[in-house]
Short mmCIF file of C-alpha atoms (C1' of nucleotides) in Angstrom, two decimals:
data_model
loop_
_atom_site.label_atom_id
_atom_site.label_comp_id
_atom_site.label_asym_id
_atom_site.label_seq_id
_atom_site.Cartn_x
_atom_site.Cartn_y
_atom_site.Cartn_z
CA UNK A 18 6.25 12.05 -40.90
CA UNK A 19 4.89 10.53 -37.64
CA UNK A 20 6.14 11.29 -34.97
CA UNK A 21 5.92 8.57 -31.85
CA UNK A 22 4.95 8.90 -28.46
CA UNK A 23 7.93 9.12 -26.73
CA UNK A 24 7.87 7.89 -23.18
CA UNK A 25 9.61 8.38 -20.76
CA UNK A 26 11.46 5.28 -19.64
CA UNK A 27 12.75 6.39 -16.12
CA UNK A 28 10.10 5.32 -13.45
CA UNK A 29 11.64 8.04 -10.86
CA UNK A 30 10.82 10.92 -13.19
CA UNK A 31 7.86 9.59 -11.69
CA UNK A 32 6.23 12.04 -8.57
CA UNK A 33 4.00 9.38 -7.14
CA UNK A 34 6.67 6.79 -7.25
CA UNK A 35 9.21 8.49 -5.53
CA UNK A 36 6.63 9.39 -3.16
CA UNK A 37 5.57 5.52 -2.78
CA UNK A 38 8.73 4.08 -2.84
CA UNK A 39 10.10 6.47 -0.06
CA UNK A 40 7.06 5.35 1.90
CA UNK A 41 7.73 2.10 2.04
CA UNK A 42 10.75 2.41 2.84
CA UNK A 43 10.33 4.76 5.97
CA UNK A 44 7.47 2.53 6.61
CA UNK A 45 9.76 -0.77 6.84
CA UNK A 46 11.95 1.36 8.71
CA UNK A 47 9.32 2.47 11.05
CA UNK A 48 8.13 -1.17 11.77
CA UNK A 49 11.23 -2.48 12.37
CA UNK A 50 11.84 0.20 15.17
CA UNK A 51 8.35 -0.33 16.90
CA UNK A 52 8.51 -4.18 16.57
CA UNK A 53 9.27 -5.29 20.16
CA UNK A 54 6.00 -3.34 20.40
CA UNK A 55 4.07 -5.78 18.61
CA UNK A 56 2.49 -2.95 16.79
CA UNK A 57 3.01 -1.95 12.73
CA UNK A 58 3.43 1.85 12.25
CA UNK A 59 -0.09 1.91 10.87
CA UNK A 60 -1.70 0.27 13.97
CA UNK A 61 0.52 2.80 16.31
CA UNK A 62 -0.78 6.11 14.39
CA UNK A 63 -4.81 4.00 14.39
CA UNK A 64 -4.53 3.53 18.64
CA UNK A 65 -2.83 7.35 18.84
CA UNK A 66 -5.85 8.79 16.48
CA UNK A 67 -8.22 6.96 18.75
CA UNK A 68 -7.18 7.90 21.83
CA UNK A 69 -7.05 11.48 20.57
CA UNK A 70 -10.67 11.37 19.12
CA UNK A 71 -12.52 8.45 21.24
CA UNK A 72 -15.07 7.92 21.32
CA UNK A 73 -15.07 8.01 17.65
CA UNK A 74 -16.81 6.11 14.71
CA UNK A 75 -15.13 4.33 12.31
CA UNK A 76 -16.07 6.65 9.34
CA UNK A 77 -14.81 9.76 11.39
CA UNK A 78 -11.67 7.90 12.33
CA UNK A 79 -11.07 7.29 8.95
CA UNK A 80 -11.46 10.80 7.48
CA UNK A 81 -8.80 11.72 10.35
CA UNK A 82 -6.35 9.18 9.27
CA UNK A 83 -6.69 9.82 5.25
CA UNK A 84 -7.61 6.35 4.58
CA UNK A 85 -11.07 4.62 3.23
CA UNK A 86 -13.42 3.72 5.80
CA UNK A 87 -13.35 0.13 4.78
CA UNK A 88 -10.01 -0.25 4.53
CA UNK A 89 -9.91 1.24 8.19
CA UNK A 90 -12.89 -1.37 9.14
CA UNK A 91 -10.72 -4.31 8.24
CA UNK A 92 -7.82 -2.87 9.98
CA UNK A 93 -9.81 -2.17 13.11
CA UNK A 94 -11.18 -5.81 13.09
CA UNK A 95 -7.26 -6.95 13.63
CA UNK A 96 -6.79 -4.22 16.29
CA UNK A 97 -9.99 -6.17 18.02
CA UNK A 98 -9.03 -9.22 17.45
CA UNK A 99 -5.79 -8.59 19.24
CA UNK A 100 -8.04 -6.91 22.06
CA UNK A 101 -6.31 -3.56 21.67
CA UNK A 102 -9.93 -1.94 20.87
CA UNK A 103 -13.57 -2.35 21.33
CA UNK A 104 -16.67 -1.63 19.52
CA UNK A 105 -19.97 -0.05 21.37
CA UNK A 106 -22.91 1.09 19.65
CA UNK A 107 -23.61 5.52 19.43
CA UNK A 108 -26.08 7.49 20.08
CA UNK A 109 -27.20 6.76 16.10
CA UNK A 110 -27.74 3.04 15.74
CA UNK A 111 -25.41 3.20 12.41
CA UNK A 112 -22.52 4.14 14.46
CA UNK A 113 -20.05 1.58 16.25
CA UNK A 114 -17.69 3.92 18.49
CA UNK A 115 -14.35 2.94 19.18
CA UNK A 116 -12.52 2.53 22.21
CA UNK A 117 -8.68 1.63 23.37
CA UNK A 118 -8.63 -1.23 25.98
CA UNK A 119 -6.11 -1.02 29.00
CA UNK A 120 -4.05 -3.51 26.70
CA UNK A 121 -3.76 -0.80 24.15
CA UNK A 122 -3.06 2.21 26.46
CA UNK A 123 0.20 -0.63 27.77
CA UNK A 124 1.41 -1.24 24.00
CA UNK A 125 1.32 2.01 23.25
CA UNK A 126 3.36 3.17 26.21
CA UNK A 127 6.00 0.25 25.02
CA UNK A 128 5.82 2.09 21.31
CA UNK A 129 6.84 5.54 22.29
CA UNK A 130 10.06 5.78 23.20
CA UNK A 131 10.54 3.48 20.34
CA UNK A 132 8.86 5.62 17.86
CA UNK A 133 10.82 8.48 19.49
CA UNK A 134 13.93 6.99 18.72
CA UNK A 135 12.45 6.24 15.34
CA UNK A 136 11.52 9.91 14.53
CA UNK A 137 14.91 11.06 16.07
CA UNK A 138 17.38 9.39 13.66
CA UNK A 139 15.23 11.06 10.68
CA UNK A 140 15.50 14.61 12.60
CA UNK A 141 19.32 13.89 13.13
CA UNK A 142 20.05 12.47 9.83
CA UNK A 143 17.87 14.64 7.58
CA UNK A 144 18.20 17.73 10.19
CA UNK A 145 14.64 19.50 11.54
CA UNK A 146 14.32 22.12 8.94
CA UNK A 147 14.50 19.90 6.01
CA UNK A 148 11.85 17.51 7.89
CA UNK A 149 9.64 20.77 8.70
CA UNK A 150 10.01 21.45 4.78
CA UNK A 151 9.13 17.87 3.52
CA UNK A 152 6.10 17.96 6.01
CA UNK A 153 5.06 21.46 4.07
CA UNK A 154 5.42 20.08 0.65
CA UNK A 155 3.43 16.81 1.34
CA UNK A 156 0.69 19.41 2.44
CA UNK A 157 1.06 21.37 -0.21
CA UNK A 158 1.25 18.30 -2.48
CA UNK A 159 -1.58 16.73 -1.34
CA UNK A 160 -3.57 20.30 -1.37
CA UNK A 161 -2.43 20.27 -5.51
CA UNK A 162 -5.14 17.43 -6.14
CA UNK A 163 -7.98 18.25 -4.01
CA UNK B 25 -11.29 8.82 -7.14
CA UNK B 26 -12.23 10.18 -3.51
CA UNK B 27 -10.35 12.34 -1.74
CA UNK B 28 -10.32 11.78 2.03
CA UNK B 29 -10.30 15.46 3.75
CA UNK B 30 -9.22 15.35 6.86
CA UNK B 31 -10.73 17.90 8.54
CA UNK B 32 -8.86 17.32 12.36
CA UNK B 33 -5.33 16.71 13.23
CA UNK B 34 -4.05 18.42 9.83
CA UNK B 35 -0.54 17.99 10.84
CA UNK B 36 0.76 14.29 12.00
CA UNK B 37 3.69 14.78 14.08
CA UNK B 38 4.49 11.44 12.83
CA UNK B 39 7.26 11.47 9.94
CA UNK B 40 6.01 8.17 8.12
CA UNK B 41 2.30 8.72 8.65
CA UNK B 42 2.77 11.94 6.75
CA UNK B 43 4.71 10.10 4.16
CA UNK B 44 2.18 7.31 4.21
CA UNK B 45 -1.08 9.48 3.72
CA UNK B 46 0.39 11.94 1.25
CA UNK B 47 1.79 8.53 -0.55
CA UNK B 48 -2.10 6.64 -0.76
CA UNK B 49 -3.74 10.07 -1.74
CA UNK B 50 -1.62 10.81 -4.39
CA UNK B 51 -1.96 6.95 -5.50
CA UNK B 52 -5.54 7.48 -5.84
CA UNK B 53 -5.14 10.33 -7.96
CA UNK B 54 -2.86 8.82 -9.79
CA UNK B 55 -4.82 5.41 -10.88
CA UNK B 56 -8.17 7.59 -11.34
CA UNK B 57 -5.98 9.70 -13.96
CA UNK B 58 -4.30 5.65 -15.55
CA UNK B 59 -7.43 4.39 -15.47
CA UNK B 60 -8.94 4.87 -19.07
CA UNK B 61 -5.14 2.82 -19.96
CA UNK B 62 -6.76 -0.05 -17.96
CA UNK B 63 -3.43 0.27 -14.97
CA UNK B 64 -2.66 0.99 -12.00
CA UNK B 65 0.27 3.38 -11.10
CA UNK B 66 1.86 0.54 -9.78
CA UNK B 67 1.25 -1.63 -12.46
CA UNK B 68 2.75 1.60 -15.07
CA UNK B 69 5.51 1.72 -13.07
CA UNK B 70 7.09 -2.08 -13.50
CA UNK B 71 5.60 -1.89 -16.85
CA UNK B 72 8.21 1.17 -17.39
CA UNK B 73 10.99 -0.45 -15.38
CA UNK B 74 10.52 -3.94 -17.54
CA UNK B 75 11.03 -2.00 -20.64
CA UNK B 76 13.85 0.10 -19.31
CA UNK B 77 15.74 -3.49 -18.13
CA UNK B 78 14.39 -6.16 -20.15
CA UNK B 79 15.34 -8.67 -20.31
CA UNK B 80 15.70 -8.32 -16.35
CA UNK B 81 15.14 -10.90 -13.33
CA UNK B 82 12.30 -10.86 -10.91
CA UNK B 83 15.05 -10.03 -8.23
CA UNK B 84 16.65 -7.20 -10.27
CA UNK B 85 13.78 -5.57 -10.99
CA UNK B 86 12.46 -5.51 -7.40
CA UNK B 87 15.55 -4.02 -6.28
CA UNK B 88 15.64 -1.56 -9.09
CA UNK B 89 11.70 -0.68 -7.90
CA UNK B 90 12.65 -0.86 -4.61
CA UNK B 91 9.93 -3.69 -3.41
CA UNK B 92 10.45 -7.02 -1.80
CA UNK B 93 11.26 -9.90 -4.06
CA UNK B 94 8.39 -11.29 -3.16
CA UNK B 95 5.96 -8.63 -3.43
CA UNK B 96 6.93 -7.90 -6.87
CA UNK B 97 6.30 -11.38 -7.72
CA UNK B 98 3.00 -11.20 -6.95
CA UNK B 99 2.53 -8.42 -8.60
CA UNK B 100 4.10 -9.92 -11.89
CA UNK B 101 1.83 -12.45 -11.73
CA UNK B 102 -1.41 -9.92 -12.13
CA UNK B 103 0.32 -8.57 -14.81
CA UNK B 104 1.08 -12.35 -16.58
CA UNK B 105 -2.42 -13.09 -16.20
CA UNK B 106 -3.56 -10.13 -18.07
CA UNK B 107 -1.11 -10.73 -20.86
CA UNK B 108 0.99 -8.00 -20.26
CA UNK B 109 4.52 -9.60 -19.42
CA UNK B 110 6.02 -13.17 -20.32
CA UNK B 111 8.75 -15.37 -18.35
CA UNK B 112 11.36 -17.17 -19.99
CA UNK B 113 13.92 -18.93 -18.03
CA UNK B 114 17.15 -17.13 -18.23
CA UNK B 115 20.81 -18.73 -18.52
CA UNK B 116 21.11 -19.17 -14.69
CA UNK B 117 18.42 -21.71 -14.34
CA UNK B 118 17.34 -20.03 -11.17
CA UNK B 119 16.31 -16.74 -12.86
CA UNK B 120 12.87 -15.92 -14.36
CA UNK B 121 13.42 -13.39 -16.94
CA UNK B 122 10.73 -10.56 -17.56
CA UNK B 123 9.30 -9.65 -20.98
CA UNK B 124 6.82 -6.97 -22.16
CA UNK B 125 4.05 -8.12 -24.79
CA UNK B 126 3.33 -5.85 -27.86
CA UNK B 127 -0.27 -5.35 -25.41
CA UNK B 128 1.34 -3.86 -22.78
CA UNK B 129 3.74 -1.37 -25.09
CA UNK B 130 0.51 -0.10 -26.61
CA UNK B 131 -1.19 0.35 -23.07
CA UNK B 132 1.97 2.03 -22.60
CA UNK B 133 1.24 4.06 -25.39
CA UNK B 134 -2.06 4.75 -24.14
CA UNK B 135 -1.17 5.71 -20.40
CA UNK B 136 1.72 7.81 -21.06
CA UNK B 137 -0.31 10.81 -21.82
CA UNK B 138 -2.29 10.20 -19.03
CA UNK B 139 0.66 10.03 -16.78
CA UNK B 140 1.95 12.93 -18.27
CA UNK B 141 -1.04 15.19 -17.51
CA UNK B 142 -0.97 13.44 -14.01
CA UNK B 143 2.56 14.90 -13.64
CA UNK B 144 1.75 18.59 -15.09
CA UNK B 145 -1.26 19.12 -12.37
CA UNK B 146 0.61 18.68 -9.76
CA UNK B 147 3.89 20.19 -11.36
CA UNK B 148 1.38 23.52 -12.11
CA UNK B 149 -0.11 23.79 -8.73
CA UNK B 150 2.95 23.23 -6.73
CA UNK B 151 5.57 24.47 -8.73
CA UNK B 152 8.58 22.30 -10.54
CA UNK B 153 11.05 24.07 -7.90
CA UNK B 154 9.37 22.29 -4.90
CA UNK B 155 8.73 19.47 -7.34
CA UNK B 156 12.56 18.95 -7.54
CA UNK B 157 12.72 19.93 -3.79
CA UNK B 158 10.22 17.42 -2.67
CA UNK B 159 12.58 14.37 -4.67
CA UNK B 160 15.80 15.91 -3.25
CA UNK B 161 14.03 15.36 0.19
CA UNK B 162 12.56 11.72 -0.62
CA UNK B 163 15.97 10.63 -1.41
CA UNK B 164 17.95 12.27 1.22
CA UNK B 165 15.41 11.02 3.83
CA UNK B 166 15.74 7.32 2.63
CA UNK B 167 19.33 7.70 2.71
CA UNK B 168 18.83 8.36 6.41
CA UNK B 169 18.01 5.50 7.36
CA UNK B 170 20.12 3.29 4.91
"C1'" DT C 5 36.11 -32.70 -5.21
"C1'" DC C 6 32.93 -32.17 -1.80
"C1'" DA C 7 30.96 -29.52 1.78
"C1'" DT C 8 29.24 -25.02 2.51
"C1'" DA C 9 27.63 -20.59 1.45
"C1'" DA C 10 25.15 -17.61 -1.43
"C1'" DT C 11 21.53 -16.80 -4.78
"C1'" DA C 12 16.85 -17.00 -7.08
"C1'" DC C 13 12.55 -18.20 -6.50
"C1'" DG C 14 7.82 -19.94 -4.68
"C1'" DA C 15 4.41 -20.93 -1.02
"C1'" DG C 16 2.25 -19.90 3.27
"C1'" DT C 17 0.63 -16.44 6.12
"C1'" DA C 18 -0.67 -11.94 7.39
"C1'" DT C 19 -1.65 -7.00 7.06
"C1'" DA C 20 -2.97 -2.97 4.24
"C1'" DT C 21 -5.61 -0.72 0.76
"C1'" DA C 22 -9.81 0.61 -1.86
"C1'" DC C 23 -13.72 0.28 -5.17
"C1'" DA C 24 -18.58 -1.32 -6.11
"C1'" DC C 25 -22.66 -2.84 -4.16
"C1'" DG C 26 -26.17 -3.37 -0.83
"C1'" DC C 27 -28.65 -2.55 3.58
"C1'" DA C 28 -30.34 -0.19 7.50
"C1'" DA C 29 -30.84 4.07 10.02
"C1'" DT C 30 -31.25 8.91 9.88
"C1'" DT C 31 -32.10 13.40 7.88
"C1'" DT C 32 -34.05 16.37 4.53
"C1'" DT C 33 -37.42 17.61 1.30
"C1'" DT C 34 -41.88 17.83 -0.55
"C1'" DA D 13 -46.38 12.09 6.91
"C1'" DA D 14 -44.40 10.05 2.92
"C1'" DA D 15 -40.69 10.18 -0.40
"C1'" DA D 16 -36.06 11.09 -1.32
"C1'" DA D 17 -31.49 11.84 -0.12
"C1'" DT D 18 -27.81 11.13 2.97
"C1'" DT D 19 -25.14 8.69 6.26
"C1'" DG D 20 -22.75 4.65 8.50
"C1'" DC D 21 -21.39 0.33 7.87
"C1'" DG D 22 -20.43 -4.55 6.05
"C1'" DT D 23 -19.29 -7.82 2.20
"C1'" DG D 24 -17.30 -9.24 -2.07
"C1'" DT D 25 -13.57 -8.76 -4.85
"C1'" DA D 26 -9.11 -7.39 -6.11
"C1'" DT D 27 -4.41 -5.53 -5.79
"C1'" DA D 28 -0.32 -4.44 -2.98
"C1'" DT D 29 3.04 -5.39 0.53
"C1'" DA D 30 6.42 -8.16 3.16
"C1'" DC D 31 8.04 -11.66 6.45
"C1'" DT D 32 9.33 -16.65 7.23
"C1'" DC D 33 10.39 -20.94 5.52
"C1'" DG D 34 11.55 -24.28 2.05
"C1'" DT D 35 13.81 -25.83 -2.40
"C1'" DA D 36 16.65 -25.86 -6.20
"C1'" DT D 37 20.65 -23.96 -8.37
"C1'" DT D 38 25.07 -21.81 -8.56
"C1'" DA D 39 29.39 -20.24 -6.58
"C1'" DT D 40 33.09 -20.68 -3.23
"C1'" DG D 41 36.53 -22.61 -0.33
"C1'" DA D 42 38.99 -26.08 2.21
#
DNA sequence: TCATAATACGAGTATATACACGCAATTTTT
DNA sequence: AAAAATTGCGTGTATATACTCGTATTATGA
């Protein structure tokens, strides 16, 4: 007697689609919130990392933010573009450091209180210990495949 | 797959970045585990969802994998071109109406294993109780801000 | 019935993401 | 000092995501 694969046919069962589909939802949430802004969530956590580490490069930027340096390249180009950064060259020629403009420092003074108010319904709604627990188990989580 | 270590800033106060990074580094494990099936995690997922509500509208089935309409039809068309799903119109002669090929129910075959063992490394290393605590959370947080 | 609203979809535009490949600069090894 | 390995970055290519606007179809209401 064979006996057939059986699959599971309910995509939730599914860790790393819950996980994505919650993201993108708190992300479209987030964006909506920081819109007058002008920035996206991911440009208001790039300009906060770089003013934490500048100057910076854009390979150590992009180990602090979790993401592949060339996908962080690309984003940074749009950040320039929009003259909320600059490029200068390091100490090693390879490098480009990164810095915020004045223009940058302004929008992200606008996006606080926003993303504030943004973080503030998910502590009220969800309640702090439950968002101190999810933080914990999307450490852990991400410590599982390390 | 690489995994981006972040050495500095460990803990984002930021609710959605956390989301967001744990979300893309799970992804990558995730589609380095598929990949032998020849698709993404995404790509599993509305394969899994097609089956599950076929036959099913490009509308319906981004709501049911919580995407924009849009986004999903882009997506459907990766999946057309590689022979995996067919349209047909449906009764409504608005509606495009999703079907899985016999190809994609035997890459199903082939990536449900894979999933499978994608699920039991991180169930093993993080334990099924905060498994199951970590999708209470997901849902109660997107129900905050519903 | 006809005007209007709602629905289903595509196209245009834009950002975000990441892998493979290649190049130049630097560091390490021999 | 020369060779080899590593590091930092860009480009090419591809998928993923979503907003706005436009169009065709269907449903609703006066």
């Amino acid at each position: 007697m064979r006996v057939y694969t059986r699959i599971m046919n309910k995509s939730h069962s599914c860790i790393c689609i819950n996980l994505r589909q919650a993201s993108l939802a708190i992300t479209r949430f987030y964006d909506a919130v920081l819109e007058p802004s002008g920035l996206k969530v991911t440009q208001y956590s790039a300009l906060i990392a770089i003013r934490q580490l500048e100057p910076v490069s854009i390979s150590g930027l992009a180990e602090n933010l979790g993401l592949d340096r060339t996908t962080l390249g690309r984003n940074l180009r749009v950040l320039e573009r929009e003259n909320l950064i600059t490029f200068s060259p390091g100490q090693d020629q390879r490098e480009h450091t990164v810095h915020l403009t004045s223009q940058a420092r302004l929008a992200l003074e606008v996006a606080y209180p926003l993303w504030e108010q943004a973080q503030a319904k998910i502590r009220q709604n969800l309640g702090q210990p439950q968002v101190e627990m999810l933080k914990t188990l999307l450490a852990d989580l991400e410590a599982t495949i390390a």
